[in-house]
Short mmCIF file of C-alpha atoms in Angstrom, two decimals:
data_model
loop_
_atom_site.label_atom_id
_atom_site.label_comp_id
_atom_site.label_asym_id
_atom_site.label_seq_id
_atom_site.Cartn_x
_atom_site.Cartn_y
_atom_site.Cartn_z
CA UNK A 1 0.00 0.00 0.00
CA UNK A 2 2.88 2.39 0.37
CA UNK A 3 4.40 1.82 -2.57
CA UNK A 4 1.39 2.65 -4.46
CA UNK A 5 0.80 5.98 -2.25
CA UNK A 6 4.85 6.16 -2.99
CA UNK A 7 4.14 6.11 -6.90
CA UNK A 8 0.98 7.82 -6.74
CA UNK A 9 2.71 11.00 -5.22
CA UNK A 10 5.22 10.68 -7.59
CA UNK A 11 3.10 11.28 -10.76
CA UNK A 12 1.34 13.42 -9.85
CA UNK A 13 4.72 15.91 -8.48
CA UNK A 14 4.00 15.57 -4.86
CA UNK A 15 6.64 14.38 -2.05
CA UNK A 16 5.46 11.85 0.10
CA UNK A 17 4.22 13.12 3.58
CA UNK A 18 5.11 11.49 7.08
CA UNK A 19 1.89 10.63 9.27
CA UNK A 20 1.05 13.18 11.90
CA UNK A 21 2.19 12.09 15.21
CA UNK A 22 0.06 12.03 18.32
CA UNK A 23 2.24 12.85 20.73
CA UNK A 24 6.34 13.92 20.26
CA UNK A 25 9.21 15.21 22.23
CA UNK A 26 11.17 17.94 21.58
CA UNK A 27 14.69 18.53 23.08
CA UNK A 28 17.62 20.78 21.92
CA UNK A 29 20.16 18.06 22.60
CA UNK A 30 18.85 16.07 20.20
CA UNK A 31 17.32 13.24 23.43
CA UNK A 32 13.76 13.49 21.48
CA UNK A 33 12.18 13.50 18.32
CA UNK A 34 12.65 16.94 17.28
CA UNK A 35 15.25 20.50 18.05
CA UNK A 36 12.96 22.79 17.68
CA UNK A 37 9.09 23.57 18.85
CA UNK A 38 7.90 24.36 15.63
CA UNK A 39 9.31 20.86 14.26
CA UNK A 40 6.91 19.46 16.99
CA UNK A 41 4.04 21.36 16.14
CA UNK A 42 4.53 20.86 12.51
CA UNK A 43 4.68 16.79 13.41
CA UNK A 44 1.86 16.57 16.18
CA UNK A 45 -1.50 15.68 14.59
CA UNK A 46 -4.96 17.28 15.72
CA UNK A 47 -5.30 16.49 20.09
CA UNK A 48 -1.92 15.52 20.37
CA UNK A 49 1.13 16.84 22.69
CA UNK A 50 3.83 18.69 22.12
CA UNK A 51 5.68 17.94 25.61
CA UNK A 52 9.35 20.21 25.39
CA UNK A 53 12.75 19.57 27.62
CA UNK A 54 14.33 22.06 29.25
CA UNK A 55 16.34 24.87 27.06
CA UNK A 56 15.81 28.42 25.87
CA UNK A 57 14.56 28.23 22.28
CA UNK A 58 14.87 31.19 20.25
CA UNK A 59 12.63 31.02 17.47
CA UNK A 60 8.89 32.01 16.03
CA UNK A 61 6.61 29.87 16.49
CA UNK A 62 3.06 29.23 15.12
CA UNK A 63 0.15 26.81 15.66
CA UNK A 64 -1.92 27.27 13.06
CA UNK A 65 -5.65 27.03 13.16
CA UNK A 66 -5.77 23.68 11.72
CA UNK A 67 -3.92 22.25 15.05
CA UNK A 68 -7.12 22.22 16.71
CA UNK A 69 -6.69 20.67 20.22
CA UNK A 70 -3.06 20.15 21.19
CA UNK A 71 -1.02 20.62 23.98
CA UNK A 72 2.23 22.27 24.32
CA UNK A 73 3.78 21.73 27.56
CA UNK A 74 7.06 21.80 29.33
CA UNK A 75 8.44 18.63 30.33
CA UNK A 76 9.46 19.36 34.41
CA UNK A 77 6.02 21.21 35.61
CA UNK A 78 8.48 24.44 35.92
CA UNK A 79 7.90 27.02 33.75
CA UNK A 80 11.16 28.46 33.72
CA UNK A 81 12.73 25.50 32.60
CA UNK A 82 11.40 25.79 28.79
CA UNK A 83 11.63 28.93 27.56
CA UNK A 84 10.38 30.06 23.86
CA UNK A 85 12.18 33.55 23.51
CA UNK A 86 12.52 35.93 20.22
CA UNK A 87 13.27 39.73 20.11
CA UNK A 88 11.09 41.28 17.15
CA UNK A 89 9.75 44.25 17.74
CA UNK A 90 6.93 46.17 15.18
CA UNK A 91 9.94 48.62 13.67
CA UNK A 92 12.16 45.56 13.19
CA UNK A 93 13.33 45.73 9.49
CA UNK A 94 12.65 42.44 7.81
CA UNK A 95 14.55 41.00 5.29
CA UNK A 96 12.81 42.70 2.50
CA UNK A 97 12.93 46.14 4.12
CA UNK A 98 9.41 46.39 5.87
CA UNK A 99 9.04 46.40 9.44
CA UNK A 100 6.95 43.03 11.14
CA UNK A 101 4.31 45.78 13.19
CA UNK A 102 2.86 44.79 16.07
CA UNK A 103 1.31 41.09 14.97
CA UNK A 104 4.19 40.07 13.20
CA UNK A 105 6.16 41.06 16.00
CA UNK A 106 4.91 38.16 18.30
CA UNK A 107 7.32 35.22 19.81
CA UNK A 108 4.28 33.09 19.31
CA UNK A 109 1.06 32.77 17.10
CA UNK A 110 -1.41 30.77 18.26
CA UNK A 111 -4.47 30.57 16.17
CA UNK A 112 -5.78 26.90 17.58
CA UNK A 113 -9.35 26.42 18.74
CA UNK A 114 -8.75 23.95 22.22
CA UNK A 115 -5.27 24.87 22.74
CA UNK A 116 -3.70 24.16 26.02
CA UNK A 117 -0.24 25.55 27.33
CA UNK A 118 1.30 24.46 30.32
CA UNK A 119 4.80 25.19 32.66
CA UNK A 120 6.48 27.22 30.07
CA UNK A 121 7.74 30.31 29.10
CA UNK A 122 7.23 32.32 26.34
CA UNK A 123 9.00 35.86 26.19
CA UNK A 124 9.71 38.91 23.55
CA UNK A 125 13.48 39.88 24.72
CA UNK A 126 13.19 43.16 22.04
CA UNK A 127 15.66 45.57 24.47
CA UNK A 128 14.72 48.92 23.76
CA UNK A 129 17.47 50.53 25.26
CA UNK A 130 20.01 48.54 22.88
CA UNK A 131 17.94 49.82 19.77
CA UNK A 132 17.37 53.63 20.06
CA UNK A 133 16.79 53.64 16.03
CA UNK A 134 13.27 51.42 16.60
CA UNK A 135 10.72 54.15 17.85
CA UNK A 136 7.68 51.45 17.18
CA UNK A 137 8.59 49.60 20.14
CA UNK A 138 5.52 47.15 20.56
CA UNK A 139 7.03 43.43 20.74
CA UNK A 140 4.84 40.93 21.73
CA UNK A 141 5.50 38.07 23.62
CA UNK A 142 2.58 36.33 22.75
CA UNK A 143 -0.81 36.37 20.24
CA UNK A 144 -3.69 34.34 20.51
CA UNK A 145 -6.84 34.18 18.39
CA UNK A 146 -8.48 30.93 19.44
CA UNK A 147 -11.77 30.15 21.40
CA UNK A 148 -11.49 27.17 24.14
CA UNK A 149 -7.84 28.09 24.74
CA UNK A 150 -5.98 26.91 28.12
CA UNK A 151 -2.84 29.07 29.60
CA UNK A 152 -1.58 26.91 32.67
CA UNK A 153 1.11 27.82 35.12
CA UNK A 154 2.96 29.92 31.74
CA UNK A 155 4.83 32.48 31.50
CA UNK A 156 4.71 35.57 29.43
CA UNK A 157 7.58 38.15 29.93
CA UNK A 158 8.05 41.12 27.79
CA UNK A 159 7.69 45.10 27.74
CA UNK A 160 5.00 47.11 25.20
CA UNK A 161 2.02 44.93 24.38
CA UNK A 162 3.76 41.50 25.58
CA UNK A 163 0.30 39.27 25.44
CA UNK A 164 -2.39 40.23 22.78
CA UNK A 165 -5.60 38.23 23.19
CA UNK A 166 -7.33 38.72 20.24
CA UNK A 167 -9.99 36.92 17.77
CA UNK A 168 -10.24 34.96 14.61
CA UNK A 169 -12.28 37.56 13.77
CA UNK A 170 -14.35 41.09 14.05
CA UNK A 171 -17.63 39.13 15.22
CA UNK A 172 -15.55 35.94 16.60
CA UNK A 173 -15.84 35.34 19.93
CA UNK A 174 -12.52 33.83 21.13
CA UNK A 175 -12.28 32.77 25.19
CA UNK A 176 -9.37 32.12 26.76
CA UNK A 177 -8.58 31.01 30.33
CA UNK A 178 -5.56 31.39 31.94
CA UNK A 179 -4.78 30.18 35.43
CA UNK A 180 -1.83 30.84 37.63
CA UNK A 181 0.23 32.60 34.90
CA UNK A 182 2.96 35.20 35.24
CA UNK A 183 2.56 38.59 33.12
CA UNK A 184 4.67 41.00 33.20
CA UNK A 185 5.33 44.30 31.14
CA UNK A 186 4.76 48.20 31.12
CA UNK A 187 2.25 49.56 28.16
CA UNK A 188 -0.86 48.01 26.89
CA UNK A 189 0.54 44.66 28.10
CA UNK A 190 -2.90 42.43 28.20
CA UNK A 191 -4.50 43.86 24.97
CA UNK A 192 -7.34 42.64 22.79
CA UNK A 193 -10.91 42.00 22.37
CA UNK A 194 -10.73 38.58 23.32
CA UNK A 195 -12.74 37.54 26.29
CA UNK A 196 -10.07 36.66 28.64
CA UNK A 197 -10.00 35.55 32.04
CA UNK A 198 -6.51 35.85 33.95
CA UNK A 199 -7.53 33.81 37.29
CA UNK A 200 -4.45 33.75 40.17
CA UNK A 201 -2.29 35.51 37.83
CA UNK A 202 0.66 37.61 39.11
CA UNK A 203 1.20 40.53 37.18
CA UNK A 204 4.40 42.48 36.70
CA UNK A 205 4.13 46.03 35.75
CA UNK A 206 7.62 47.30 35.04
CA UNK A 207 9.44 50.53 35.55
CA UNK A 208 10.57 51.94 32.36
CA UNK A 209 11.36 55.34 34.53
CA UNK A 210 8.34 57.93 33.49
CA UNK A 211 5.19 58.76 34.26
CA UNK A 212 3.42 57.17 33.17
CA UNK A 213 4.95 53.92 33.42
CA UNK A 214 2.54 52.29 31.38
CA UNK A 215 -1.02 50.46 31.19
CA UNK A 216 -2.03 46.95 32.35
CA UNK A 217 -4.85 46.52 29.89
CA UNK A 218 -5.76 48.10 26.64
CA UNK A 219 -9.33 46.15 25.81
CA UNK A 220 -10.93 46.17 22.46
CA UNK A 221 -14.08 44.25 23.39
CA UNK A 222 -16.84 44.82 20.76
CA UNK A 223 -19.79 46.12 21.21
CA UNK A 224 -21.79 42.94 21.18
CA UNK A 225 -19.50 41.01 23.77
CA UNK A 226 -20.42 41.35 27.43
CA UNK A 227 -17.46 40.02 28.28
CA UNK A 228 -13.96 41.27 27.63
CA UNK A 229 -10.98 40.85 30.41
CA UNK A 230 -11.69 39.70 33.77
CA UNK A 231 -8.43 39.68 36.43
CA UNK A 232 -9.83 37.85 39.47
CA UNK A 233 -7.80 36.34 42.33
CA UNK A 234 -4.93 38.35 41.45
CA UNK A 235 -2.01 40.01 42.06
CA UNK A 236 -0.41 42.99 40.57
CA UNK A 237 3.50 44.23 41.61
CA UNK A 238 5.28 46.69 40.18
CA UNK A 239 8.85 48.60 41.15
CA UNK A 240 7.67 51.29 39.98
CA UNK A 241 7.44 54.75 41.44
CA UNK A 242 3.59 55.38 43.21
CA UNK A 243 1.31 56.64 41.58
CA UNK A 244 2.84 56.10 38.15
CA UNK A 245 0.44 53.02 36.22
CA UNK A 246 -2.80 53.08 34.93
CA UNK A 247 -5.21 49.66 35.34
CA UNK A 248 -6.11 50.42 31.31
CA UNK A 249 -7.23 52.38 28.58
CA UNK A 250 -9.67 51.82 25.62
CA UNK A 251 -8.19 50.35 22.73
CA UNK A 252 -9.66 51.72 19.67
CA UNK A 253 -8.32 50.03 16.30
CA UNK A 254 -8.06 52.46 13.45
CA UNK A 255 -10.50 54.44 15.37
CA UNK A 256 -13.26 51.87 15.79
CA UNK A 257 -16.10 53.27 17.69
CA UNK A 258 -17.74 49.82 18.07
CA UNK A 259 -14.61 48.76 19.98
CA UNK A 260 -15.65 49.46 23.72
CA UNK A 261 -13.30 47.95 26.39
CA UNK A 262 -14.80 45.60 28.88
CA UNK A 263 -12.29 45.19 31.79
CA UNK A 264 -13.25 43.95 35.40
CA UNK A 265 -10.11 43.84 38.29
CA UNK A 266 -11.64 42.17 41.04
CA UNK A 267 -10.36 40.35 44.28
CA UNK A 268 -6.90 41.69 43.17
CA UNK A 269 -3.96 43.16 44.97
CA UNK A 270 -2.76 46.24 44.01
CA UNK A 271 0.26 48.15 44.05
CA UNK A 272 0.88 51.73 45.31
CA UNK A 273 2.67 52.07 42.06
CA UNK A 274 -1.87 52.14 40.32
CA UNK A 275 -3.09 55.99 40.50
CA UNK A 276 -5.76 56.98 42.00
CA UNK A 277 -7.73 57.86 39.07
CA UNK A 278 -6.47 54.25 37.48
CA UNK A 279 -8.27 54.34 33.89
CA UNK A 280 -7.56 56.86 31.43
CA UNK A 281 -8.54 57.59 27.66
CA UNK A 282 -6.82 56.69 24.64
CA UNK A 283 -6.32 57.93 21.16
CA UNK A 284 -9.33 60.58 21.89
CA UNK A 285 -11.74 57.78 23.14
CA UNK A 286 -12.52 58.92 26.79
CA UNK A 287 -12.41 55.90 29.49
CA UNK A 288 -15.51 56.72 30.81
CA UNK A 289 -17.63 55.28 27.63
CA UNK A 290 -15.83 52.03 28.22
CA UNK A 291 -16.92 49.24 30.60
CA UNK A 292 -14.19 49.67 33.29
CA UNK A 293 -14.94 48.21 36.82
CA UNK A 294 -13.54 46.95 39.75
CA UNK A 295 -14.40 45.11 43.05
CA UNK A 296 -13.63 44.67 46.63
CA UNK A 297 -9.69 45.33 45.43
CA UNK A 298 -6.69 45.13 48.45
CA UNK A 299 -3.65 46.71 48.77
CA UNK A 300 -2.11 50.41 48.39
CA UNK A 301 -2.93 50.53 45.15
CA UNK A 302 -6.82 50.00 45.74
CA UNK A 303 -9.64 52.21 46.52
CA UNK A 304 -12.79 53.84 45.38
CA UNK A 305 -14.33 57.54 44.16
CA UNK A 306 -16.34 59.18 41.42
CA UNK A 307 -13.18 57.41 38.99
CA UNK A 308 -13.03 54.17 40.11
CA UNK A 309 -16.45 52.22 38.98
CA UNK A 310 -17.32 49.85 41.40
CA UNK A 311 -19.40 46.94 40.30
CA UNK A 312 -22.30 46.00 43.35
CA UNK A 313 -22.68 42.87 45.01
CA UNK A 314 -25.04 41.73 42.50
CA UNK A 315 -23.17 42.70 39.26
CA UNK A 316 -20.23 40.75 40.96
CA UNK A 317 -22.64 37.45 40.60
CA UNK A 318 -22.12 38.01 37.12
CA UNK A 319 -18.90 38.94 36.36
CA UNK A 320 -17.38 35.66 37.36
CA UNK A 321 -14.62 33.33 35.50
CA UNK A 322 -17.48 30.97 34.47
CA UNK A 323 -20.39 33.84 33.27
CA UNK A 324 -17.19 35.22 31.21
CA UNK A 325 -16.13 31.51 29.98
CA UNK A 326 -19.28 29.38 28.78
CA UNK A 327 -20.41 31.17 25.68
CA UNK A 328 -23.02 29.21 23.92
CA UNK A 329 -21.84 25.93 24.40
CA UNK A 330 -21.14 25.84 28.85
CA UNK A 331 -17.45 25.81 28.53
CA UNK A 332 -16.16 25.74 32.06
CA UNK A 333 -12.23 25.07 32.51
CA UNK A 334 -12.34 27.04 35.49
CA UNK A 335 -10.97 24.52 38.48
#
């Protein structure tokens, strides 16, 4: 039978293609069955695992939407140990002369309906201090436009916009759950208009030595989704000076007026580095027509006013990780 699939290939100009594999390994010393993660995901079939040994791998990677299912995962349960690292930033000059902008800057691409990530890293190393001559500094660590999509005990380190959670689509609904990750980063560094729950999370917002320091979120919810970031459980650090980060801003693309942020911080530590007036407008879009709230927040970074919306006891009922998760269908990873 494989000799006639051999010769049938053959006359007709194609090359002979290896099965998909449910499962491989992949480890830079050559121990499994491929060097690099995008060998793996390029060899593991639809529901299969990509598990990855320890090393820092520097290359772009993509799971394209046709990987519906799988599983990349780090091999020890540590997320430091496996590391996925590139440093493209949007002004990075390609080969032929453009520059990759803000999507093309991103370490990974993950486009996967069911996708699950766990004890890994995945960072955008783009310095800006060592490249002055790159004034489009957005570098993203990480984009995702799949619905049913698992982030477990990961990692995302980078500066400007380090994890956009975004869509297939204008109209798509794409959710995403991720549990006890590690964000850090200084402006618009959880951006989208995905709905996108960050549950236990510890979030890093960096000094970059101005004020502002940056953004945590930069929503572009549409109009038609209830449901755009939720940060519940939460914590939120920062060395940076008081007073000196904003919780978000509305993210308009190309001026969209049916793009109005949805953002809930609930249940969450806060720095002393947040304001006290903690959301602010964007590109001429004032914060106030977004959906900006917050709830029963700790810390020195907390507190309440005329600019700090508080959701009520019974609005909390219903901002919750599972009202945000089950869309149509009663999708409930939350555990």
């Amino acid at each position: 039978m494989f000799k006639t699939l051999l010769l049938a290939s053959l006359l007709i100009g194609a090359s002979p293609v290896a099965p998909a594999a449910a499962n491989v390994v992949v480890a830079k010393d050559g121990t499994g069955n491929y060097t690099t993660v995008q060998a793996g995901i390029n060899a593991v079939s639809a529901g299969g695992t990509v598990s990855v040994k320890p090393g820092t791998y520097r290359e772009v990677i993509t799971v394209p939407a046709a990987k519906t299912g799988i599983t990349l995962r780090g091999s020890t349960g540590k997320a430091s140990d496996v590391v996925v690292d590139y440093d493209n930033a949007s002004g990075t000059t390609k080969p032929d002369g453009t520059t990759y902008g803000t999507t093309g800057s991103a370490t990974a691409t993950i486009a996967a309906n069911g996708f699950t990530a766990s004890a890994l890293t995945f960072r955008n190393s783009f310095d800006r201090k060592a490249h002055p001559e790159i004034t489009a500094t957005q570098a993203v660590a990480v984009k995702t436009s799949g619905d049913r999509m698992v982030f477990d005990n990961v990692t995302f380190l980078g500066h400007q916009d380090t994890l956009y959670a975004d869509t297939a689509a204008v109209g798509t609904i794409g959710r995403q759950y991720y549990r006890n990750c590690a964000i850090s980063g200084d402006v618009d560094f959880l951006f989208g208009r995905a709905t996108a729950v960050f549950d236990r999370a510890m979030i890093t917002a960096l000094d970059r030595g101005s004020n502002p320091n940056g953004y945590l979120t930069a929503a572009s919810t549409r109009r038609s989704t209830a449901y755009g970031f939720l940060v519940v459980g939460s914590k939120v650090v920062s060395p940076a000076a008081n007073a000196s980060f904003y919780l978000g801003r509305p993210w308009h693309p190309g001026g969209d007026v049916d793009a109005i942020a949805q953002v809930v911080i609930r249940e969450t530590a806060l720095p002393a580095a947040i304001k006290a007036t903690p959301w602010t407008d964007m590109s001429g879009f004032s914060w106030k027509d977004a959906r900006f709230f917050e709830y029963r927040n700790t810390g020195p970074g907390a507190g309440t006013g005329a600019d700090r919306p508080q959701l009520t006891a019974a609005q909390a009922a219903t901002f919750t990780p599972q009202r945000y998760l089950a869309g149509g269908d009663g999708w409930n990873p939350v555990h």
